[in-house]
Coordinates of C-alpha atoms and ligand atoms in Angstrom, one line a residue:
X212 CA 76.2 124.9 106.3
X213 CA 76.4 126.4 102.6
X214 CA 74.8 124.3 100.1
X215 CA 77.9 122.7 99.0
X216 CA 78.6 121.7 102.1
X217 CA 75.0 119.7 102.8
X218 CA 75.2 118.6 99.2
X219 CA 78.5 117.0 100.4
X220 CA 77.5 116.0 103.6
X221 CA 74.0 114.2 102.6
X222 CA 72.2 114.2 99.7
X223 CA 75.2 113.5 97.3
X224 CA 75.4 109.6 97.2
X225 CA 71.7 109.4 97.3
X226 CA 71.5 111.0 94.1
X227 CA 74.0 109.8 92.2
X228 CA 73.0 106.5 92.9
X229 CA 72.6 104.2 90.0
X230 CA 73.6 107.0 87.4
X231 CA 75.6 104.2 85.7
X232 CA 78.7 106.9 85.5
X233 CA 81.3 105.4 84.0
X234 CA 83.8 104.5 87.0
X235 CA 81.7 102.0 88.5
X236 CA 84.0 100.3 91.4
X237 CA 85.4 96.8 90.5
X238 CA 86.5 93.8 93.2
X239 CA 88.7 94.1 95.7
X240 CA 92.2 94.1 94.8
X241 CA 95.1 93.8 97.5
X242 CA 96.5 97.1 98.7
X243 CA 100.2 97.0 97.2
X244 CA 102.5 97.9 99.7
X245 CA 105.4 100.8 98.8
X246 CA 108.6 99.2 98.6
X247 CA 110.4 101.2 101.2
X248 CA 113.9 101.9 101.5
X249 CA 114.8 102.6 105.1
X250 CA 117.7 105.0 105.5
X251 CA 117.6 104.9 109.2
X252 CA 119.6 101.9 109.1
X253 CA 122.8 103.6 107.5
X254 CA 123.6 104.9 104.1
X255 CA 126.0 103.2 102.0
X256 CA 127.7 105.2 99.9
X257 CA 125.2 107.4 97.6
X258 CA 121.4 106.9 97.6
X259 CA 120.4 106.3 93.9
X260 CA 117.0 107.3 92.6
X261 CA 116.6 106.3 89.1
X262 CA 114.2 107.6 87.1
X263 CA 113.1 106.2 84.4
X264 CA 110.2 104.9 82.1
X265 CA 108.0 101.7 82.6
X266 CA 105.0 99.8 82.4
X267 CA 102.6 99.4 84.9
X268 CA 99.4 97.6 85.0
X269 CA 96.8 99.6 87.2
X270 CA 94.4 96.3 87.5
X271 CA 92.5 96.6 84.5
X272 CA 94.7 94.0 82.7
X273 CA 96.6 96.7 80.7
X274 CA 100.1 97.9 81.0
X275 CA 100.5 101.6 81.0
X276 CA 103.1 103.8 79.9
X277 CA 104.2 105.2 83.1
X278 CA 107.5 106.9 84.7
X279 CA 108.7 105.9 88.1
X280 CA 112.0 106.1 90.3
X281 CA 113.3 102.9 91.2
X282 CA 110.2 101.5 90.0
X283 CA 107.8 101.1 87.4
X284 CA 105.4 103.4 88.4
X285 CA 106.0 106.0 91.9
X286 CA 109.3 106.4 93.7
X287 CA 110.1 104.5 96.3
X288 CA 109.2 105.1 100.1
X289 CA 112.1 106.6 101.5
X290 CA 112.5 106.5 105.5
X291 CA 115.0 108.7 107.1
X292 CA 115.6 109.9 110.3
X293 CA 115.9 113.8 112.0
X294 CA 119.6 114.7 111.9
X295 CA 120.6 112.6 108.7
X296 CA 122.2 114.1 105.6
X297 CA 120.7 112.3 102.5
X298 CA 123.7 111.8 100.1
X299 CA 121.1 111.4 96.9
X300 CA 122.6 110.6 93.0
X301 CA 119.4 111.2 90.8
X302 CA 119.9 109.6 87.7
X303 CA 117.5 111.1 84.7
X304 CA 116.8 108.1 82.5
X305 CA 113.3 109.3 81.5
X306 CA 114.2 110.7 78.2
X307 CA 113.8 114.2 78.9
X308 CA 114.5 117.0 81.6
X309 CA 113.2 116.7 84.5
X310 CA 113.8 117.7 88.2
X311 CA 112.9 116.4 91.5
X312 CA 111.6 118.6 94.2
X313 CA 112.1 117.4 98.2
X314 CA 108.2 119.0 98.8
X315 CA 108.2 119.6 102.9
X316 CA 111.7 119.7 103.5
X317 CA 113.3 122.5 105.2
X318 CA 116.5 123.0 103.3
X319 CA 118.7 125.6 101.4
X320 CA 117.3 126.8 97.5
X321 CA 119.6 125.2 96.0
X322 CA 119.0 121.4 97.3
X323 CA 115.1 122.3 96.6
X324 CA 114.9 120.6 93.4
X325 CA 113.0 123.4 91.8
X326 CA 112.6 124.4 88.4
X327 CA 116.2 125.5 88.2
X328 CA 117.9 122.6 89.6
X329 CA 117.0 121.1 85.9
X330 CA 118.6 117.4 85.4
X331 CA 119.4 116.9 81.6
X332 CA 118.4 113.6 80.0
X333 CA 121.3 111.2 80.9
X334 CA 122.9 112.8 84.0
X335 CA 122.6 112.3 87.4
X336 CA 122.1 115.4 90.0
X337 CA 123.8 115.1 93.5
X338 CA 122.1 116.8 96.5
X339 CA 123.3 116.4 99.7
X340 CA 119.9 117.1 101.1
X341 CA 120.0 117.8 105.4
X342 CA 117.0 116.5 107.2
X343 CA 116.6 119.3 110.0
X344 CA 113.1 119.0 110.7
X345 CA 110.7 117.1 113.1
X346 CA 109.1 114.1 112.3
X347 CA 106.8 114.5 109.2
X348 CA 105.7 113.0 106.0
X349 CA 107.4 114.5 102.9
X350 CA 107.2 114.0 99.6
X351 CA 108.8 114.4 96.0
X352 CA 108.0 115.0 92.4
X353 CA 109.3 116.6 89.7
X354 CA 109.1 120.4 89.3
X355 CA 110.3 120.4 85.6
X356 CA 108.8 123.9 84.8
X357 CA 105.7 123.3 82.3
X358 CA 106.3 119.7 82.4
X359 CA 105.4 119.3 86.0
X360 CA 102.1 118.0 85.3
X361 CA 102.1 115.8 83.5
X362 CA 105.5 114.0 84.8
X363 CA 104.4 113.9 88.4
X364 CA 101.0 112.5 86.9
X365 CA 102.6 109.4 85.1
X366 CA 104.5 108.7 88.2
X367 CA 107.6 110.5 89.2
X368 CA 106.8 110.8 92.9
X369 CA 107.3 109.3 95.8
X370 CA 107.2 109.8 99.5
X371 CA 109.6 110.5 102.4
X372 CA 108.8 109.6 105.5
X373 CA 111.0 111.7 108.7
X374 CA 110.9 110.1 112.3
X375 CA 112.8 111.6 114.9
X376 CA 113.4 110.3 118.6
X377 CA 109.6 111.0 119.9
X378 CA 108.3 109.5 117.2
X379 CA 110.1 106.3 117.1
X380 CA 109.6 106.4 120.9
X381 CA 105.9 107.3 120.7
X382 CA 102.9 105.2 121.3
X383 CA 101.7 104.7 118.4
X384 CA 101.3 101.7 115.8
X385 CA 104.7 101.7 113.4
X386 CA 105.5 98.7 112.2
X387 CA 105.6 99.4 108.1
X388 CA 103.4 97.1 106.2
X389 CA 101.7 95.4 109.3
X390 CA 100.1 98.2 111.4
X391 CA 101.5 101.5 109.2
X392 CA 100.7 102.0 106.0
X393 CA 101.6 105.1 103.4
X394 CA 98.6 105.7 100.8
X395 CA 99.3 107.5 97.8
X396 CA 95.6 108.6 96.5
X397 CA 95.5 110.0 92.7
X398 CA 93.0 109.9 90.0
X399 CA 93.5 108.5 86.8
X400 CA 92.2 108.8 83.5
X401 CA 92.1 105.5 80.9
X402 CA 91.8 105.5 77.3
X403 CA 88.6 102.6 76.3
X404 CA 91.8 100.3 75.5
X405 CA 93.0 100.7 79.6
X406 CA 95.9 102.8 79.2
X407 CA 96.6 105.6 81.3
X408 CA 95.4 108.8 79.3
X409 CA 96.7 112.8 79.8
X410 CA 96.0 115.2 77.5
X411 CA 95.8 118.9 77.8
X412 CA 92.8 121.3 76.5
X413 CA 92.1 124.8 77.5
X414 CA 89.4 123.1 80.0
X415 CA 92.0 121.0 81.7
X416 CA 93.8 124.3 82.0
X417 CA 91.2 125.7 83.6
X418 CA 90.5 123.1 86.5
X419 CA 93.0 121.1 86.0
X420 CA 93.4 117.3 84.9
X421 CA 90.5 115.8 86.9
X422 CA 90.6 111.8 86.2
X423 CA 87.4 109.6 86.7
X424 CA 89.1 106.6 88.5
X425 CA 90.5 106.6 92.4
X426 CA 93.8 104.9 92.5
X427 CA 95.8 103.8 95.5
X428 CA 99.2 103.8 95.4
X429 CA 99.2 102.3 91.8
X430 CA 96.0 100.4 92.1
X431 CA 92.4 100.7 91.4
X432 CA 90.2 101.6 94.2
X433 CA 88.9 99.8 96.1
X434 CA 92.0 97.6 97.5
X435 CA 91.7 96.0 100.8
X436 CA 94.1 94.7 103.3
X437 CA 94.3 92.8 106.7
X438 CA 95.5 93.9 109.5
X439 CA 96.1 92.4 113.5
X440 CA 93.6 93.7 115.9
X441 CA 94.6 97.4 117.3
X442 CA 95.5 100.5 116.1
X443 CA 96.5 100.6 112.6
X444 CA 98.0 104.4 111.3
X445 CA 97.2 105.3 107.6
X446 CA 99.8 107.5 106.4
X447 CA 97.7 110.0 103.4
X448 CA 99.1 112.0 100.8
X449 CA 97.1 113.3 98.1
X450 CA 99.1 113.0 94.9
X451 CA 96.4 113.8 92.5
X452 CA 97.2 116.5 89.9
X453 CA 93.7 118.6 90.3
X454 CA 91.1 116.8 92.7
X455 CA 90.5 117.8 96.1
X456 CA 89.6 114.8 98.2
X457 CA 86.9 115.0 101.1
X458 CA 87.9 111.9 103.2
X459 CA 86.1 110.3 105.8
X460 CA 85.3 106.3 107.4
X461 CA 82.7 104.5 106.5
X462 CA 82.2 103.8 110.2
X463 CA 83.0 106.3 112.6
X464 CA 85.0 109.8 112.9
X465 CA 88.4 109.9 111.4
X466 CA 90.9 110.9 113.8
X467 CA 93.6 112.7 112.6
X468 CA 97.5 112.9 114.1
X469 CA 99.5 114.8 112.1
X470 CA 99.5 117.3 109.5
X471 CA 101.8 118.3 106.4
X472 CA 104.8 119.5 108.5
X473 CA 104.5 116.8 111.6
X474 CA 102.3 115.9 115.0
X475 CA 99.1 117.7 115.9
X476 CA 99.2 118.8 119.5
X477 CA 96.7 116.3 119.9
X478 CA 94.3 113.9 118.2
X479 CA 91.5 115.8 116.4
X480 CA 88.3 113.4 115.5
X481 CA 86.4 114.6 112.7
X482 CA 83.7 113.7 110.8
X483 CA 85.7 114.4 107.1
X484 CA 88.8 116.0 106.0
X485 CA 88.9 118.0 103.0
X486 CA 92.5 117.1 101.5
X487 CA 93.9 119.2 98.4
X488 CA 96.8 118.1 95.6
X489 CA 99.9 118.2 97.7
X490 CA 98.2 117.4 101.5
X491 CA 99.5 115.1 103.5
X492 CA 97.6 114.0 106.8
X493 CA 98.2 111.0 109.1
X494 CA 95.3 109.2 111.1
X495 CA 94.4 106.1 113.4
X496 CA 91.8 103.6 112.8
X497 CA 90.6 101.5 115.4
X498 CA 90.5 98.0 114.4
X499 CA 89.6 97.1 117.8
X500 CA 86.6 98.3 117.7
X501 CA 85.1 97.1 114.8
X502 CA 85.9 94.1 112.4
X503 CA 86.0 96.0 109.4
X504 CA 86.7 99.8 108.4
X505 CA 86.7 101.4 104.9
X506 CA 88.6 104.9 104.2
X507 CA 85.9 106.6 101.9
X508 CA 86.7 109.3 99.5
X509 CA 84.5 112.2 98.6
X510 CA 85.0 112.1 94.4
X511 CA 83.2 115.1 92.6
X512 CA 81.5 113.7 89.3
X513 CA 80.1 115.5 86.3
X514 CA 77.4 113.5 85.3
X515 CA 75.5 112.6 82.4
X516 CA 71.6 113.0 80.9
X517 CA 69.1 113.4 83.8
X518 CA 71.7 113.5 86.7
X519 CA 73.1 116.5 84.7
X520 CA 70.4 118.4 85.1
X521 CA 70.0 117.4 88.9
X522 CA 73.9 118.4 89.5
X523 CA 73.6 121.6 87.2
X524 CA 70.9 122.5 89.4
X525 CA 72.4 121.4 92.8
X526 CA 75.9 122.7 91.8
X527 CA 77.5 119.8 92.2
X528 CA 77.9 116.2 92.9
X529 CA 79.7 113.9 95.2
X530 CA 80.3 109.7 94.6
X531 CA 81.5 107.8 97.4
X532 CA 84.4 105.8 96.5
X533 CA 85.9 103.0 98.9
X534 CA 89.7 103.9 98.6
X535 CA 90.5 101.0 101.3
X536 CA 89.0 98.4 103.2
X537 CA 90.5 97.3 106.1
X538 CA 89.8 93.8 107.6
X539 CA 90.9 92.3 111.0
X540 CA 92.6 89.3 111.7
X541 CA 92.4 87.5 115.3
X542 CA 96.0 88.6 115.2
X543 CA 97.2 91.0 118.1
X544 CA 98.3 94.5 116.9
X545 CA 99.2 97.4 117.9
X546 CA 97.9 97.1 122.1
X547 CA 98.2 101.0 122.7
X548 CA 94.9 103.5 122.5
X549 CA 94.8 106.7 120.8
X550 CA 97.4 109.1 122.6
X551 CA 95.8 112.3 124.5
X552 CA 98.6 114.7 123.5
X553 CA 100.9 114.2 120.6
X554 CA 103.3 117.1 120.2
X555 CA 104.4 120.6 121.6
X556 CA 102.6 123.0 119.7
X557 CA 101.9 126.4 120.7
X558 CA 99.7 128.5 119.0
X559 CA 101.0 130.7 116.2
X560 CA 101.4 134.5 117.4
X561 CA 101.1 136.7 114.5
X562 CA 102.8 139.5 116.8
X563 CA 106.0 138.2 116.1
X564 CA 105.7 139.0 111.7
X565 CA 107.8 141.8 110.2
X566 CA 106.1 141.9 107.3
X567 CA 102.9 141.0 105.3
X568 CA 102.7 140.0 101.9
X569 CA 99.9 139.9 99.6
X570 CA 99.3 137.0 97.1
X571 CA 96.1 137.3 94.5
X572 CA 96.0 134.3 92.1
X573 CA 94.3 135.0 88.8
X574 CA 93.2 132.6 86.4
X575 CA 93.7 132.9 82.3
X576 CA 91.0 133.1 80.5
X577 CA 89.2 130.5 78.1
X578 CA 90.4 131.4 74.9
X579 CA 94.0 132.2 76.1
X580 CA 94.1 128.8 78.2
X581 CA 92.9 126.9 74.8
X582 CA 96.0 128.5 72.9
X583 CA 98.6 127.7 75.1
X584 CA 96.9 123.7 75.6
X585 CA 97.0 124.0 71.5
X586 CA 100.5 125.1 71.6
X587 CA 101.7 122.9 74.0
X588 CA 104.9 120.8 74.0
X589 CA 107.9 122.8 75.0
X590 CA 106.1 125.8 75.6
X591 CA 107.0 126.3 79.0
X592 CA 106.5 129.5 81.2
X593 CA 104.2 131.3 78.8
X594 CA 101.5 132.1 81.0
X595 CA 97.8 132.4 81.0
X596 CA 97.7 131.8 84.6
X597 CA 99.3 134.5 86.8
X598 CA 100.4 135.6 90.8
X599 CA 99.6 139.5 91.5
X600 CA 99.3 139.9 87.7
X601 CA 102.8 138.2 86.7
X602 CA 103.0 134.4 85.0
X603 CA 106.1 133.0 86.2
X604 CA 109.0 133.8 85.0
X605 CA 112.8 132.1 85.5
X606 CA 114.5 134.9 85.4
X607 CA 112.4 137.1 87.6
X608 CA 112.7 137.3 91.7
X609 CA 109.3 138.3 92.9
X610 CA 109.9 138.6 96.4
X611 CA 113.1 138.9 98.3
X612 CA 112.6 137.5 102.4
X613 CA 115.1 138.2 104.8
X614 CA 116.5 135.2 106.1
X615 CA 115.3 134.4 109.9
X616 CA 112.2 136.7 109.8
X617 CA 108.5 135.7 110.5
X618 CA 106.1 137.1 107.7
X619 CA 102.1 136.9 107.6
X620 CA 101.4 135.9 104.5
X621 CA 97.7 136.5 102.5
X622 CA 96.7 134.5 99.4
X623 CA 93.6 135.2 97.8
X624 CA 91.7 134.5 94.5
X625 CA 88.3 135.4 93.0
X626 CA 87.0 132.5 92.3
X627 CA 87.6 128.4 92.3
X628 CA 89.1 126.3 95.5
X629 CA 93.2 126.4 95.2
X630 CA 95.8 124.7 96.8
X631 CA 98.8 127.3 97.7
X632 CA 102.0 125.7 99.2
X633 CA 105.5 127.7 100.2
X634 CA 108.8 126.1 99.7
X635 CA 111.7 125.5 102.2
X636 CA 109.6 125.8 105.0
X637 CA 106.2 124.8 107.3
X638 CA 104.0 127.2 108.5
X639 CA 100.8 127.6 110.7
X640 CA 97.4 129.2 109.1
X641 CA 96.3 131.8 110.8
X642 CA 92.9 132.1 108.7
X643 CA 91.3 130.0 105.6
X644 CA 88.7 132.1 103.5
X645 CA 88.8 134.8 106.3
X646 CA 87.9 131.9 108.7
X647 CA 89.4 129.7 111.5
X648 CA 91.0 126.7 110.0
X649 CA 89.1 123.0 110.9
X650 CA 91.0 122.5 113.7
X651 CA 93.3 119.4 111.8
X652 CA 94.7 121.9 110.0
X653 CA 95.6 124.2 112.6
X654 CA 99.3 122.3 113.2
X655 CA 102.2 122.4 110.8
X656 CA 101.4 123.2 107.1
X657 CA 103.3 123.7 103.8
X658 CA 99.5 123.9 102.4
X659 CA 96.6 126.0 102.4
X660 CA 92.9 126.1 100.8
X661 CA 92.4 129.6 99.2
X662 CA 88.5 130.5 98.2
X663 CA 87.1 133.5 98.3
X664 CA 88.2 135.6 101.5
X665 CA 91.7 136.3 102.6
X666 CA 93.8 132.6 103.4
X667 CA 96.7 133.8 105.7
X668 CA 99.7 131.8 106.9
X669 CA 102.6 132.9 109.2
X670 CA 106.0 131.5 107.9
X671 CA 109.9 131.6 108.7
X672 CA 112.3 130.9 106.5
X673 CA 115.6 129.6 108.2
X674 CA 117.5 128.8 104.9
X675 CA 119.3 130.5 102.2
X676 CA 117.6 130.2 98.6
X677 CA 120.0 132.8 96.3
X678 CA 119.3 134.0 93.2
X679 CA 120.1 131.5 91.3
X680 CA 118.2 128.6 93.1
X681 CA 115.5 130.7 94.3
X682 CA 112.3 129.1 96.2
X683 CA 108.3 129.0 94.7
X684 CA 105.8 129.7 95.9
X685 CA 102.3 128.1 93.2
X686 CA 99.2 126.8 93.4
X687 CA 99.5 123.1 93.3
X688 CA 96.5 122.2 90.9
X689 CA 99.9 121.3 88.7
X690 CA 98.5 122.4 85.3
X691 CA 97.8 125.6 86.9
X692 CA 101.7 126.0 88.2
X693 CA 102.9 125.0 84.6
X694 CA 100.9 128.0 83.3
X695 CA 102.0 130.7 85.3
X696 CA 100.8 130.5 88.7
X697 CA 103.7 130.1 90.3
X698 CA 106.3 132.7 91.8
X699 CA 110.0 132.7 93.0
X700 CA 111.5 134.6 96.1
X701 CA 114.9 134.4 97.4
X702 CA 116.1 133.7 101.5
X703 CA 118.7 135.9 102.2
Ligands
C2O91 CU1 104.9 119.9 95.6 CU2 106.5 123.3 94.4 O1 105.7 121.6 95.0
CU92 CU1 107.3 122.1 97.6
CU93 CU1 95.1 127.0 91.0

């Protein structure tokens, strides 16, 4: 264990107790519940997604400026089942370009949502988006190159939940807002007068927008909910722009059942699970077991005075926030235990790749970073941050992948934590800093962790991205893919 790792795992909480850090958790507030929109019970006509600006009140008895589709603040929860064609009209009302990006989904470049499928302020853009793949928890943001930060951070995302006939038939809790909940966990930054603050310096370049306050799908952490006696099924994405989040329970393992792209082979129990921007992960509390359960969430803090000494010379520090507390009711629930096998999954032969591709992420440095933050506006694309060298560029194809092949491929970067994900597709990691992934991460993936040491993946891509609605591939600490670490390849 490195020292990170015990800091982490012990002394962390202990020494940041009482440091009076600003974020200090509040009451209780209810867990708000995602308004879903079930498209498994038939589409009529087109799907409308509206996005558009509102006001949303986190819980600290301000209103916000915030963006949000269908809604003041988020997207809806859309549910939609294996096999389905999505017939979506996404109406920009937010003032500016935008796009919105189908992140998980296995479909063609040009239904993607990328950076070139741009949506002018005003119009509406008309996918027909398949739903091929297994059952999985998807989600969507814009992609607006430059701008995705910061419009994905006031709100344009949502989540898009996939079943398919073994999950709908599986044993496992799934009744939506009684047993099954989505999470939405994202950190926030307010101004002293409560409103939601963004702002970007060559620092926030650097590690990305890192906010001070745990939010849960729209609300200040900690929020609590009840729930009948059983199994309840916590459905995570990590939607924050920049923070990692090392999840665990406050009592007992977390057990985890599915991963980015859909079902583990079987339930893994661990003791935490390290989540980046973009992650999604699926798990089962027992609420037979015990009365009460909180979801815990690893927050890394800068602190002040004395404690900055301590943390300068341990490194780092970790608060424990409460993101949920769950309470039982004398209710039944969900009667079922914790499956023994969940999906067919069998393990990833790198023997089967064509090819290998190499991936080095480089970081801009300080004074560059600080320009382009000072400059920023409609700069878009400039750069500071690069792939193999090269900021992202529109009008350059960076790699060209022949449609139907398996590839191996190898990120690496020399120096912080980074979140790499692949469009149009879900892959298995074959290594994570030159290691064996935790074994919740060793099922379907559209994410990986790259430290120091070779993080490889083996991917297919079964659908065509042309040239002019080519795929990315970027780190998703956002600020860092709107300054150039981000690339674009082409299925062919
Ligand atoms: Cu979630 Cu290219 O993004
Ligand atoms: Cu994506
Ligand atoms: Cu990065």
């Amino acid at each position: 264990m490195d020292r990170r790792t015990f800091l982490k795992a012990t002394c962390a909480s202990a020494v940041l107790a009482g440091t009076g850090v600003s974020w200090a958790q509040a009451g209780l507030r209810p867990l708000p519940v995602l308004p879903m929109t079930d498209l498994m019970s038939g589409i009529d006509g087109r799907i409308m997604l509206d996005m558009r600006p509102g006001l949303h009140d986190f819980g600290n008895g301000t209103k916000s400026a915030t963006l949000g589709i269908n809604n003041n603040y988020l997207g809806p929860l859309l549910r939609a089942k294996q096999g389905q064609t999505l017939p979506f009209d996404v109406k920009n009302g937010i003032g500016d370009t935008t796009t919105l990006h189908w992140h998980g989904l296995h479909i063609p470049g040009d239904v993607d949502g990328g950076p070139h499928q741009e949506i002018e302020p005003g119009s509406t853009w008309s996918p027909d988006v398949p739903i091929v793949q297994h059952a999985s928890m998807n989600w969507f943001h814009s992609h607006m190159h430059g701008k995705t930060a910061e419009q994905t951070y006031k709100g344009l995302a949502g989540v898009l939940l996939i079943e398919d006939d073994a999950s709908l038939s599986a044993d496992l809790p799934k009744t939506y807002g009684v047993d099954d909940f989505t999470l939405v966990l994202q950190d926030k930054m307010f101004k002293p007068s409560g409103e939601m603050d963004y702002f970007l310096t060559g620092e926030v370049f650097e590690e990305g927008f890192v906010g001070d306050t745990l939010v849960v799908n729209g609300a200040i952490a900690p929020v609590g909910q009840s729930v009948p006696t059983g199994l309840v099924r916590l459905r995570l994405l990590n939607a924050c722009n920049a923070r990692f989040l090392r999840l665990s329970m406050a009592s007992g393992p977390i057990t985890v059942i599915a991963s980015d792209g859909g079902f583990l082979k079987a339930p893994v129990e661990t003791e935490s699970l390290l989540m980046s921007p973009g992650e999604r992960y699926e798990i089962l509390v027992d609420m037979k077991a015990v009365e009460t359960n909180s979801l815990v969430v690893g927050f890394e803090v800068e602190a002040e005075g004395f404690f900055a000494f301590v943390t300068e010379f341990f490194g780092e520090s970790v608060q424990e926030l409460t993101a949920l507390t769950l309470t039982r009711t004398a209710d039944k629930g969900f009667d079922g235990a914790v499956p023994k096998t969940l999906a067919n999954l069998s393990a990833p032969d790198p023997s089967a790749a064509k090819k290998t591709r190499s991936f080095t992420l480089n970081m801009g440095n300080g004074e560059e970073l600080a320009a382009l933050a000072a400059n920023w506006g409609n700069v878009c694309g400039s750069g500071g941050m690069a792939i193999n060298g090269q900021p992202m560029k529109m009008d350059r194809i960076d790699e060209r992948v022949q449609k139907g092949d398996t590839e191996i491929w190898r990120i690496s970067v020399d120096d912080m934590l980074h979140p790499f994900h692949i469009h149009g597709c879900s892959f298995r990691i074959l290594s994570e800093h030159g290691a064996e992934p935790p074994a919740y991460a060793q099922g379907w993936k559209d994410m990986v962790h790259v430290e120091n040491g070779w993080s490889e993946v083996l991917v297919k891509f079964d659908y065509d991205a042309p040239e002019h609605a080519p795929y990315m591939y970027h780190c998703h600490i956002l600020e860092h893919e709107d300054c150039g670490m981000m690339g674009q390849f082409t299925v062919a």
